[in-house]
PDB file of C-alpha atoms in Angstrom:
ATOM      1  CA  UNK A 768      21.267 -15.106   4.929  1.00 87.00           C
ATOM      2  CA  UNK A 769      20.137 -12.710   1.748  1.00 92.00           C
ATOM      3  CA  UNK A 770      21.629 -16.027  -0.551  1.00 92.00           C
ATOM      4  CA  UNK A 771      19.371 -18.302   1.059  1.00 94.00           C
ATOM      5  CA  UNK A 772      16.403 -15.647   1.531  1.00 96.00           C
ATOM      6  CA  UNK A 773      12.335 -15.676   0.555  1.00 96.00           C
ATOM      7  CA  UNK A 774      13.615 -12.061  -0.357  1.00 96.00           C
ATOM      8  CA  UNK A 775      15.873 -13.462  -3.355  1.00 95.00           C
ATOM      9  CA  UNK A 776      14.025 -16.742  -4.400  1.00 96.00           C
ATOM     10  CA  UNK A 777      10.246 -15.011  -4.565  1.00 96.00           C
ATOM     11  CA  UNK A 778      10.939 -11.067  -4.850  1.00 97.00           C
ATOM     12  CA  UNK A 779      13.753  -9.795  -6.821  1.00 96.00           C
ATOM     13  CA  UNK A 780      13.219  -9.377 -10.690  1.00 95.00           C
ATOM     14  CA  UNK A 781      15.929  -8.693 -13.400  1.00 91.00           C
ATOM     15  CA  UNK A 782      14.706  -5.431 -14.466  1.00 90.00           C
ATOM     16  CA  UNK A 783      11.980  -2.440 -14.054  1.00 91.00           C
ATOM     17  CA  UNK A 784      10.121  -4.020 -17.021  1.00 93.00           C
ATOM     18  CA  UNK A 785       9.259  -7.238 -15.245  1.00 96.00           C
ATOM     19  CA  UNK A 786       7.826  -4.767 -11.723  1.00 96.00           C
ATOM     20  CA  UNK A 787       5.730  -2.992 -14.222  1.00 95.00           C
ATOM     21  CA  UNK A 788       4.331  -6.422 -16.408  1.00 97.00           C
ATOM     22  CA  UNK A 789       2.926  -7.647 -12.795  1.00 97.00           C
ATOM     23  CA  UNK A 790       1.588  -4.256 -12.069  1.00 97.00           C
ATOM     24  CA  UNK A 791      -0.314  -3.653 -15.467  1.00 97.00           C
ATOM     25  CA  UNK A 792      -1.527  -7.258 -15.569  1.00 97.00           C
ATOM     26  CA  UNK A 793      -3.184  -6.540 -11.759  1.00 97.00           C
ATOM     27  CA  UNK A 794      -4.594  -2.950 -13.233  1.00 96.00           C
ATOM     28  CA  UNK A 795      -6.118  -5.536 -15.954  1.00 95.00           C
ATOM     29  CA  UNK A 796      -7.464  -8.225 -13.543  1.00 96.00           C
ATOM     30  CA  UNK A 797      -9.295  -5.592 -11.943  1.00 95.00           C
ATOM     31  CA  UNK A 798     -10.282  -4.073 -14.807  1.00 94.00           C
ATOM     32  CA  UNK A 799     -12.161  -7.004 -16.727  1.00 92.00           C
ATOM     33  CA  UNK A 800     -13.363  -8.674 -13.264  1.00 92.00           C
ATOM     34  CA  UNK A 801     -15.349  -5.079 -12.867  1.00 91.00           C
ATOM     35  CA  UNK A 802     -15.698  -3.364 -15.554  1.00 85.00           C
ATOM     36  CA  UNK A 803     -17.657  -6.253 -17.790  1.00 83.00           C
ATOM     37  CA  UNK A 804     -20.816  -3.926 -18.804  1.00 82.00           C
ATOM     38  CA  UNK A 805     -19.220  -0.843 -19.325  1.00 84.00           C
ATOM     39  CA  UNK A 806     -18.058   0.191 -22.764  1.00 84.00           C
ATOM     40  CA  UNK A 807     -14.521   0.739 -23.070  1.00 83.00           C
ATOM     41  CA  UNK A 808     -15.369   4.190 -23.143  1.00 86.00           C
ATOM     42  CA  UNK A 809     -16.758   4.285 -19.705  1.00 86.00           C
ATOM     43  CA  UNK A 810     -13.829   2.307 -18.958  1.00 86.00           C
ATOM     44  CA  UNK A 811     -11.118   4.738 -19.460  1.00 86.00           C
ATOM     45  CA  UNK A 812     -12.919   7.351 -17.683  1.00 88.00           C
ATOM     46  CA  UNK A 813     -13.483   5.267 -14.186  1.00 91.00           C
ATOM     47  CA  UNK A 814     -10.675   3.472 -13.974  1.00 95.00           C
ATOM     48  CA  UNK A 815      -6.990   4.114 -13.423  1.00 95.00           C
ATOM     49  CA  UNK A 816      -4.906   3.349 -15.628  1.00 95.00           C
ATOM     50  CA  UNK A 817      -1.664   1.165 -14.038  1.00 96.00           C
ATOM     51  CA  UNK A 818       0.325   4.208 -14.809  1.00 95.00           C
ATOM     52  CA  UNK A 819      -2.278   6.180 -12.778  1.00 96.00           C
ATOM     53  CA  UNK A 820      -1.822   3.271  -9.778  1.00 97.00           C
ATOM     54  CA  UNK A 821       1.751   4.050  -9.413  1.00 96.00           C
ATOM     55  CA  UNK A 822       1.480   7.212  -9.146  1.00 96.00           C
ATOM     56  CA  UNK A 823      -1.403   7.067  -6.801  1.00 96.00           C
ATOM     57  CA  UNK A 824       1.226   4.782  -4.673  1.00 97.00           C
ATOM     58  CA  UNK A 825       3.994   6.529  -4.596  1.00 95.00           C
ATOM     59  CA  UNK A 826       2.266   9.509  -3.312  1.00 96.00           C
ATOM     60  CA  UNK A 827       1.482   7.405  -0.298  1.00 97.00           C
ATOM     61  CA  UNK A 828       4.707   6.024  -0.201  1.00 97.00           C
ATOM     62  CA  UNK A 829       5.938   9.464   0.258  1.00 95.00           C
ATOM     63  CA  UNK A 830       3.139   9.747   3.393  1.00 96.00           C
ATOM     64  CA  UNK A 831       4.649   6.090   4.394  1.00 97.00           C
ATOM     65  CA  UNK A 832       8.122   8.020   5.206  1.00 96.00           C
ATOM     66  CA  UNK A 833       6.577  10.990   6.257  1.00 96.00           C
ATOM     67  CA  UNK A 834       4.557   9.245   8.947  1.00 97.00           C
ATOM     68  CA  UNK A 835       7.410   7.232   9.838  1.00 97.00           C
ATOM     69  CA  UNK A 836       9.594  10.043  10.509  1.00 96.00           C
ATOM     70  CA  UNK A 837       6.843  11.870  13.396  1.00 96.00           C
ATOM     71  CA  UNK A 838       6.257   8.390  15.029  1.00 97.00           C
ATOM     72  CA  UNK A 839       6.891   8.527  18.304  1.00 96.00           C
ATOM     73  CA  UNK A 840       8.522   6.694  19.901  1.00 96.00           C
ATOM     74  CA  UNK A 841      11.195   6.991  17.364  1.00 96.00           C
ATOM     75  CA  UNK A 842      11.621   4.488  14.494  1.00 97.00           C
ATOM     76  CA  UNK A 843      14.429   2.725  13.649  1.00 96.00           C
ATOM     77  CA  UNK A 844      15.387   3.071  10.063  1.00 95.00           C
ATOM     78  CA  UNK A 845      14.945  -0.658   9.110  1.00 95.00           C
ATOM     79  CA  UNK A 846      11.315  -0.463  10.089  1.00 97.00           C
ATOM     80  CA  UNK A 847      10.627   1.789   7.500  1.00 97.00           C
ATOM     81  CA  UNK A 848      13.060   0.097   4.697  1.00 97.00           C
ATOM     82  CA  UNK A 849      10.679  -3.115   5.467  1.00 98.00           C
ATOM     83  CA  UNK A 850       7.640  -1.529   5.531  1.00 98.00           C
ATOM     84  CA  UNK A 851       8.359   0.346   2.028  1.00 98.00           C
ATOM     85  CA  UNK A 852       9.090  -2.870   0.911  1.00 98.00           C
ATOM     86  CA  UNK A 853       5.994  -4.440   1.808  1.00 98.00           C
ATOM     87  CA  UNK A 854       3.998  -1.830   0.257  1.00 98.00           C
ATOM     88  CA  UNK A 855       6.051  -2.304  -3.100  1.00 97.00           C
ATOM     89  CA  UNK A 856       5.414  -5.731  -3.101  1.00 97.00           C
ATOM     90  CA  UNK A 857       1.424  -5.825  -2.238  1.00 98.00           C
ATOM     91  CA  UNK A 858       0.900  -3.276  -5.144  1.00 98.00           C
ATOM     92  CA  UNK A 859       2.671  -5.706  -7.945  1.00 96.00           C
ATOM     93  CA  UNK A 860      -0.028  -7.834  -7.811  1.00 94.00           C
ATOM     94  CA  UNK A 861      -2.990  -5.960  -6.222  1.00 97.00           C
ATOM     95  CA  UNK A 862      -4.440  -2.972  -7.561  1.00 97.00           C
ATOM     96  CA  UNK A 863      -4.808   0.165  -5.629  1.00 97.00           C
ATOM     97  CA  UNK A 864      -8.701   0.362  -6.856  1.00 97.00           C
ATOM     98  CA  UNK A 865      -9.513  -2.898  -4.830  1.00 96.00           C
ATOM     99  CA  UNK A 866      -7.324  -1.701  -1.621  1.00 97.00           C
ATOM    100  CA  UNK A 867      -6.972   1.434  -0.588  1.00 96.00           C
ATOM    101  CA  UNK A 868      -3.613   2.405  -0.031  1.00 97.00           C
ATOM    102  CA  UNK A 869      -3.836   4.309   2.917  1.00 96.00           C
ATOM    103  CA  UNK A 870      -5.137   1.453   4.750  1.00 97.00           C
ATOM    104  CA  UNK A 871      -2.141  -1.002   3.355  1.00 98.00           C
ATOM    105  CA  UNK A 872       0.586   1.927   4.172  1.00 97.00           C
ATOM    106  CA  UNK A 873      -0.616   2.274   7.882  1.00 98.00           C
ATOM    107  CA  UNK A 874      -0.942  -2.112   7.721  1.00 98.00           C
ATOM    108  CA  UNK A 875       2.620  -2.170   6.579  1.00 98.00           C
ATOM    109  CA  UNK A 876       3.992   0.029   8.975  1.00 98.00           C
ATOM    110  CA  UNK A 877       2.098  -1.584  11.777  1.00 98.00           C
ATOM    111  CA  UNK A 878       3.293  -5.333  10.698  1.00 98.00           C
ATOM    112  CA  UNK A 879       6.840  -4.349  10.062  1.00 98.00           C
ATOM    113  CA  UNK A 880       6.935  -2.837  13.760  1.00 98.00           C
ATOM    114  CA  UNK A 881       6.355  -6.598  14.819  1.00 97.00           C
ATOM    115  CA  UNK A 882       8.566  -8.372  12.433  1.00 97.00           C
ATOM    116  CA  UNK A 883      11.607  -5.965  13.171  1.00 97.00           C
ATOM    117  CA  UNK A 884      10.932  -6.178  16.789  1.00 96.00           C
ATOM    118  CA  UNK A 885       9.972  -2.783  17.160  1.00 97.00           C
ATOM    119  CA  UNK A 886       7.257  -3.430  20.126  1.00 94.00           C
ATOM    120  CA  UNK A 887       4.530  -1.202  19.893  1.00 96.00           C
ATOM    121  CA  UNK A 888       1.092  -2.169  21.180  1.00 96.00           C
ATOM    122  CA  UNK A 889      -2.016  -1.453  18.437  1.00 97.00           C
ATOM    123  CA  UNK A 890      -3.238   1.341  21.300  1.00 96.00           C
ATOM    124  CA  UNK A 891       0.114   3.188  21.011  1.00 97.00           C
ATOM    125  CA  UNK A 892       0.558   3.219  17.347  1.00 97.00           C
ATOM    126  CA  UNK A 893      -2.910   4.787  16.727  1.00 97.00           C
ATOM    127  CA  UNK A 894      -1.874   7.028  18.941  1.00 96.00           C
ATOM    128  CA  UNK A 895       0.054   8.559  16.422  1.00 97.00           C
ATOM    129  CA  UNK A 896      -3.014   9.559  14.256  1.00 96.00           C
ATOM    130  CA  UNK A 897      -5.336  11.977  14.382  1.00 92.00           C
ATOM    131  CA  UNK A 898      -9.367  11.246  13.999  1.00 90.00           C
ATOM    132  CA  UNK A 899     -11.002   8.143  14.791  1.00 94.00           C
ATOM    133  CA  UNK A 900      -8.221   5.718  16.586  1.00 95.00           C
ATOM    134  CA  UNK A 901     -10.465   2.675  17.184  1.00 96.00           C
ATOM    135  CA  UNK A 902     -11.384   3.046  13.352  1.00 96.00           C
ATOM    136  CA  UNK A 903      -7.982   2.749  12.485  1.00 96.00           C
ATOM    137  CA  UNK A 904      -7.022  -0.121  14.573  1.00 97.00           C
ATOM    138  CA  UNK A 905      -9.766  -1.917  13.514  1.00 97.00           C
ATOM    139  CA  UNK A 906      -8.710  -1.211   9.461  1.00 97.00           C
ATOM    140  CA  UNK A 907      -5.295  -2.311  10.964  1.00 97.00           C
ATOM    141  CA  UNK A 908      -5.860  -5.274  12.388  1.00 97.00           C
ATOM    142  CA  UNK A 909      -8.186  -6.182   9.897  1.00 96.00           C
ATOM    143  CA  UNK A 910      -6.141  -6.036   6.756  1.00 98.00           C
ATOM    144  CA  UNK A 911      -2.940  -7.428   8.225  1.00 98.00           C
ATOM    145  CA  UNK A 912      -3.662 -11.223   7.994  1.00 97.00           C
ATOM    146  CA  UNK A 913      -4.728 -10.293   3.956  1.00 97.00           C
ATOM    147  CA  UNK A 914      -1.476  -8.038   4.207  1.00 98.00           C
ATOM    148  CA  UNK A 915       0.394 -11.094   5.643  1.00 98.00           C
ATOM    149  CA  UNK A 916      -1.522 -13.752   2.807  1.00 98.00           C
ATOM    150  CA  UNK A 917      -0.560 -10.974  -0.073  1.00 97.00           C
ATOM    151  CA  UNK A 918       3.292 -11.317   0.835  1.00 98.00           C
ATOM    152  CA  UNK A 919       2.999 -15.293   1.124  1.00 97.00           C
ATOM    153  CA  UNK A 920       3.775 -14.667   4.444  1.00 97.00           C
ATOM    154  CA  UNK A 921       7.391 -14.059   2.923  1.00 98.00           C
ATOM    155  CA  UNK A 922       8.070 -11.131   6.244  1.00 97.00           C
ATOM    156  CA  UNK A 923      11.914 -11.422   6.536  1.00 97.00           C
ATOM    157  CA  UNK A 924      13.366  -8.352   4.983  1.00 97.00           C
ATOM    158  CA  UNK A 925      16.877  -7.835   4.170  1.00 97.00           C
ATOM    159  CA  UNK A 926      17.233  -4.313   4.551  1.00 96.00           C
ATOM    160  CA  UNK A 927      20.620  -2.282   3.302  1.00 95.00           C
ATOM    161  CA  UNK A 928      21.344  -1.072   6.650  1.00 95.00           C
ATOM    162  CA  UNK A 929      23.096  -4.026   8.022  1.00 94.00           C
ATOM    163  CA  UNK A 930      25.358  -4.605   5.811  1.00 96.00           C
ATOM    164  CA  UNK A 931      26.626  -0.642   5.417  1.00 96.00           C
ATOM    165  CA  UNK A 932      27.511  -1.355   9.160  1.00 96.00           C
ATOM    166  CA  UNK A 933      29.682  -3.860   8.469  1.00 96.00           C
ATOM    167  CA  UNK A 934      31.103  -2.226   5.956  1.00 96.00           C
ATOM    168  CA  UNK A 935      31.831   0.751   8.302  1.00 97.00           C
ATOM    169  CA  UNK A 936      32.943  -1.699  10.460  1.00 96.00           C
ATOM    170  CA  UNK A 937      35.396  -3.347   7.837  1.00 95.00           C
ATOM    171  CA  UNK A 938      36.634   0.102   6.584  1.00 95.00           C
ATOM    172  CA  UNK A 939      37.700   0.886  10.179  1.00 95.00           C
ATOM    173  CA  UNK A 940      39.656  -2.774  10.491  1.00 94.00           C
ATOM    174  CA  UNK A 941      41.162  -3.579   7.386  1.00 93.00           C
ATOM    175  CA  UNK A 942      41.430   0.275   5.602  1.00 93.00           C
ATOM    176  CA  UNK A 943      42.821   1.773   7.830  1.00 91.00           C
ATOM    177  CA  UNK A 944      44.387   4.364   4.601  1.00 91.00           C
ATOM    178  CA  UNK A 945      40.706   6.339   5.039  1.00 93.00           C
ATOM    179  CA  UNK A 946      40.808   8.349   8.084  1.00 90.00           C
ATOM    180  CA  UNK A 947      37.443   8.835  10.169  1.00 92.00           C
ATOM    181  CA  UNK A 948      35.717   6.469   8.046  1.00 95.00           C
ATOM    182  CA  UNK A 949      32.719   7.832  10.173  1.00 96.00           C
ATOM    183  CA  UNK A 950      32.513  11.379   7.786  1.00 96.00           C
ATOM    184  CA  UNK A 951      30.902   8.863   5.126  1.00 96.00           C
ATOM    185  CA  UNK A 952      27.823   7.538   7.096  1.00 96.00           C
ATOM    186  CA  UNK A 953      25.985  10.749   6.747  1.00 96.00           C
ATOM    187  CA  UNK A 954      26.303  10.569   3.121  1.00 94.00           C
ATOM    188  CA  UNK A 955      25.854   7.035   2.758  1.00 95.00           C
ATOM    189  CA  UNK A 956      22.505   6.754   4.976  1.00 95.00           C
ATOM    190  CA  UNK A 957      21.047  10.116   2.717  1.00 93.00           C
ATOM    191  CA  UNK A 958      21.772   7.750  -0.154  1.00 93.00           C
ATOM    192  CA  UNK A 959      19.624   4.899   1.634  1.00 94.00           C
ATOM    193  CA  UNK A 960      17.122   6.647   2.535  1.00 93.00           C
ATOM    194  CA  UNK A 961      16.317   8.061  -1.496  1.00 91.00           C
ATOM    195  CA  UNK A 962      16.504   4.274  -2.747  1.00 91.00           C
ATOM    196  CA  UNK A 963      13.902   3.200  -0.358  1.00 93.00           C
ATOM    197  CA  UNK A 964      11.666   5.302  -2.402  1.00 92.00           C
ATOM    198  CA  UNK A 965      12.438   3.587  -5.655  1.00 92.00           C
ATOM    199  CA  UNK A 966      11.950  -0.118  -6.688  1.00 93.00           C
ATOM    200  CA  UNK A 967      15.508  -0.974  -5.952  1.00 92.00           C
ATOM    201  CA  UNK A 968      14.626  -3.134  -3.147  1.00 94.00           C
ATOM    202  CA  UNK A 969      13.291  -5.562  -5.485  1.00 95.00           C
ATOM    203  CA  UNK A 970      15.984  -5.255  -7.984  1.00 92.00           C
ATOM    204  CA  UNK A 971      19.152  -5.257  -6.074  1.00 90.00           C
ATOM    205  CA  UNK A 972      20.763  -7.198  -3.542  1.00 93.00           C
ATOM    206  CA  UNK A 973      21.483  -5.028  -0.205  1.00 94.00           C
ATOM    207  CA  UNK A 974      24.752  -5.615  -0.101  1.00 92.00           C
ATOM    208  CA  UNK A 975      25.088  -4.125  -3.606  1.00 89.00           C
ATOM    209  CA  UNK A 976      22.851  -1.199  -2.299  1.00 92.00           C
ATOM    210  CA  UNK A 977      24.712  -0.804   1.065  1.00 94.00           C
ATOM    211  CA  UNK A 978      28.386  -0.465  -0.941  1.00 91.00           C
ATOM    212  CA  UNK A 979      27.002   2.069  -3.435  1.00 89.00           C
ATOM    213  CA  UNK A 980      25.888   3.952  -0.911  1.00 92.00           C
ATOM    214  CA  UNK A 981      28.953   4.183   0.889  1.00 94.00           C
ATOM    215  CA  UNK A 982      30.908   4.541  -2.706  1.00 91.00           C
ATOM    216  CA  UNK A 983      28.445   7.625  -3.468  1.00 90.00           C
ATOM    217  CA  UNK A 984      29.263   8.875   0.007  1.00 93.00           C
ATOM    218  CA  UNK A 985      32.908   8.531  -0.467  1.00 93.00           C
ATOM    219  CA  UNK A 986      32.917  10.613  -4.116  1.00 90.00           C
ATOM    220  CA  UNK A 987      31.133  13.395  -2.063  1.00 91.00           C
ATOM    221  CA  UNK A 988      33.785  13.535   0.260  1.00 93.00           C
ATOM    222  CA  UNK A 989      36.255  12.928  -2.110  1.00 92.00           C
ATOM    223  CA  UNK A 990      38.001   9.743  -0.523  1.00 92.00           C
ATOM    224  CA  UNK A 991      39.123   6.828  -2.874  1.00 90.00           C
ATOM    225  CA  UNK A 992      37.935   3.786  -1.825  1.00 91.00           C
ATOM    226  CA  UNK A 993      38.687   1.984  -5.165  1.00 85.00           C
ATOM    227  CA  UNK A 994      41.953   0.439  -3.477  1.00 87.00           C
ATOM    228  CA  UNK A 995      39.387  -0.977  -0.831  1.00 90.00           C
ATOM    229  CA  UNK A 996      37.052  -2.222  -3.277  1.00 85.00           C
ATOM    230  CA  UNK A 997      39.575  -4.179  -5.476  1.00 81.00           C
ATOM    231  CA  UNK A 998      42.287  -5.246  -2.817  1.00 83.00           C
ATOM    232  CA  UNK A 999      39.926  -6.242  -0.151  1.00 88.00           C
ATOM    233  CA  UNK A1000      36.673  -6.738  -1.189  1.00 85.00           C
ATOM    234  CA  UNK A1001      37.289  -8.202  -4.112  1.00 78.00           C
ATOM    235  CA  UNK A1002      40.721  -9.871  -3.180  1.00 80.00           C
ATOM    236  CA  UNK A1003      41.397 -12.970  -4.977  1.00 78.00           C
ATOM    237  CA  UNK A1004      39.007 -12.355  -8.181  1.00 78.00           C
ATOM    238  CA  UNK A1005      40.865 -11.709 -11.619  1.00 78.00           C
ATOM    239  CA  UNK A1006      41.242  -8.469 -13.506  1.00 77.00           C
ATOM    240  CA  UNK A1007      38.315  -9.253 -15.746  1.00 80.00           C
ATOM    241  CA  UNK A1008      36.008 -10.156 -13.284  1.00 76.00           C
ATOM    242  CA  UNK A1009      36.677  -6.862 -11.149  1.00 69.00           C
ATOM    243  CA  UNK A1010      36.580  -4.863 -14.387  1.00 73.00           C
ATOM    244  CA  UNK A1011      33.198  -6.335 -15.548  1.00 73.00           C
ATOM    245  CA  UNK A1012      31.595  -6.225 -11.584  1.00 67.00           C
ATOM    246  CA  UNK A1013      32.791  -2.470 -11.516  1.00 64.00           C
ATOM    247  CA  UNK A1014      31.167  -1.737 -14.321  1.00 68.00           C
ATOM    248  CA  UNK A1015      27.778  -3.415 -13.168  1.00 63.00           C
ATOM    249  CA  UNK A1016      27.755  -1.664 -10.544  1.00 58.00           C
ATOM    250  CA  UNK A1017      28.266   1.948 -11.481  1.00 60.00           C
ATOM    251  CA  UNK A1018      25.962   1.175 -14.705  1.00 59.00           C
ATOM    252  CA  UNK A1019      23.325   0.038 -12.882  1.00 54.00           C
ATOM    253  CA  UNK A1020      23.103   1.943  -9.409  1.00 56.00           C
ATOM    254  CA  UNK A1021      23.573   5.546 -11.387  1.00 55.00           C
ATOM    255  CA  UNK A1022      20.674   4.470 -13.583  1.00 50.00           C
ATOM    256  CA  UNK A1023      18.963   3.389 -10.763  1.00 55.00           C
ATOM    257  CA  UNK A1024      19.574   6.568  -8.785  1.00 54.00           C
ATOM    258  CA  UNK A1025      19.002   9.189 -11.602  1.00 49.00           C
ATOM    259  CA  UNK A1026      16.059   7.851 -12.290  1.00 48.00           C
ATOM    260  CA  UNK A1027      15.101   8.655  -9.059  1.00 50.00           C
ATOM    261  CA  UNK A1028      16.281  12.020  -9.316  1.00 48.00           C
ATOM    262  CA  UNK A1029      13.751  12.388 -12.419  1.00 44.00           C
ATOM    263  CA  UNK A1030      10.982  11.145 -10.383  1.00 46.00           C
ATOM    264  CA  UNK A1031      11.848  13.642  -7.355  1.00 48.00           C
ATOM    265  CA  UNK A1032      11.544  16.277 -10.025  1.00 46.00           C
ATOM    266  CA  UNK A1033       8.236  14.939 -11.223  1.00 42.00           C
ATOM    267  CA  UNK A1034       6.914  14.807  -7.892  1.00 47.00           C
ATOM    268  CA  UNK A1035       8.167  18.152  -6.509  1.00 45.00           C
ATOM    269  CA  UNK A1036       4.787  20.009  -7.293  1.00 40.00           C
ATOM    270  CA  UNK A1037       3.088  17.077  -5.408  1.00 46.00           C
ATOM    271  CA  UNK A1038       5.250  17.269  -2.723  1.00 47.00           C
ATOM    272  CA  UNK A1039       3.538  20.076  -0.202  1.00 44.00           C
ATOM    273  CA  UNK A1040      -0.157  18.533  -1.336  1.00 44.00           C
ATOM    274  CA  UNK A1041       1.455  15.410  -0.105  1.00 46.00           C
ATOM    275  CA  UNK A1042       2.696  16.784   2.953  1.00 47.00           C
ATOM    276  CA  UNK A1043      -0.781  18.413   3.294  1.00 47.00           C
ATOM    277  CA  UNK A1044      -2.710  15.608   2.962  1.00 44.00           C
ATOM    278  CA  UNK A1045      -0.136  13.243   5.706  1.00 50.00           C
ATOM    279  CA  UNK A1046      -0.721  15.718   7.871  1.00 53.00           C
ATOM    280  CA  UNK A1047      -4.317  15.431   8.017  1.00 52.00           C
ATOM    281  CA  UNK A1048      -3.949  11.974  10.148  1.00 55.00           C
ATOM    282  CA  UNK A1049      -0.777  12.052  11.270  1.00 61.00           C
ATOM    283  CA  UNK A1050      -0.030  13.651  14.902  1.00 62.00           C
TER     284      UNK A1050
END
């Protein structure tokens, strides 16, 4: 249960500002543990700056999906929303100048194939990169017990994708107003799949992720859910408290989701270098 979770006690902050304290305060550690005779001068111009971290790891969070999406065989979905969210939660308090991300994303990915039950040996996951396999399993295998000892071996993700299936499943049983409530999933999974490249995983419970999603969905096909929403999910709370959750939850998902918008647009020129450079190791 999400209520009861590692996920909610340890890993979910009230705001961006909070994700980005941790992350400049691990840019610092770094910093003044290794850059003690240099002058601040020399300073700014060999280390990143956190802002320049984040960027750094989002590029290979981009690679993260990317390499994902060619594994063979396929991937579920949920391995990749835990991996992601893995990777998001090593960086807040490691910087990407003491650990490489590349070896972390492929770590991730490889120790969220054997938390989700997705059984793939170490010889048939390198298998799915080009150059030196036995190097990579041996980065692999090496970094996940630090991987596992970054995330206080906290490994149980709650990933949105459950709970949008009971949602479908609810829609079908108890709405039965919406016809083919099945013309919303394609919509609603497109909408998953562009959170799990922002920090909403930390900020958000999935439940809250997996309903906007469907909501979004829903205004693209223009079907009204709000009956739904206020007569059976919501059944039994009072007018005020339905007013004030509805606005919550439009305020803070379409924040949430234009910002990543902005950051798609940011990261459009990056995009084919990023491709580029995935493709390099990736079969």
């Amino acid at each position: 249960m999400f209520a009861s979770s590692s996920q909610l006690k340890h890993w979910m902050f009230n705001n961006e500002g909070e994700i980005q304290s941790l992350r400049q305060e691990a840019n610092e550690r770094y910093v003044e543990e290794h850059g003690t005779k240099v002058s601040e001068e020399q300073r700014q111009a060999y280390f990143l700056t956190a802002s320049e971290e984040r960027h750094l790891c989002r590029h290979f969070e981009f690679v993260l999906k990317e390499f994902c999406s060619r594994f063979q065989p396929p991937m579920p979905k949920y391995v990749l929303g835990t991996a992601l969210c893995y990777f998001k939660r090593f960086y807040i308090n490691c910087s990407a100048m003491d650990y490489h991300p590349k070896d972390i994303m492929l770590t991730c990915v490889y120790l969220a194939s054997k938390v989700e039950e997705f059984n793939v040996s170490i010889n048939q996951f390198v298998g799915n990169l080009k150059g030196d396999r036995e190097k990579f399993a041996n980065i692999i295998l090496t970094f996940e017990l630090l991987l596992m000892d970054k995330l206080n071996y906290h490994l149980l993700i709650h990933n949105p994708y459950r709970p949008m299936e009971g949602l479908f499943i609810d829609l079908k049983t108890r709405f039965r107003v919406l016809e083919n409530p099945e013309k919303l999933r394609k919509g609603a999974e497109e909408f998953l799949e562009k959170s799990l490249m922002t920090d909403v995983c930390m900020l958000f419970a999935p439940s809250q992720v997996a309903l906007t999603a469907v909501l979004v969905s829903a205004a693209k096909e223009k079907a009204n859910l709000d009956r739904y929403v206020t007569e059976t999910l919501l059944k039994g709370m009072s007018p005020e408290d339905i007013k004030k959750l509805q606005v919550q939850i439009k305020s803070k998902f379409l924040i949430q989701f234009f910002l990543f918008l902005l950051l798609l647009l940011i990261f459009k020129e990056n995009r084919s270098s990023t491709l580029s450079i995935s493709s390099a190791f990736i079969n």
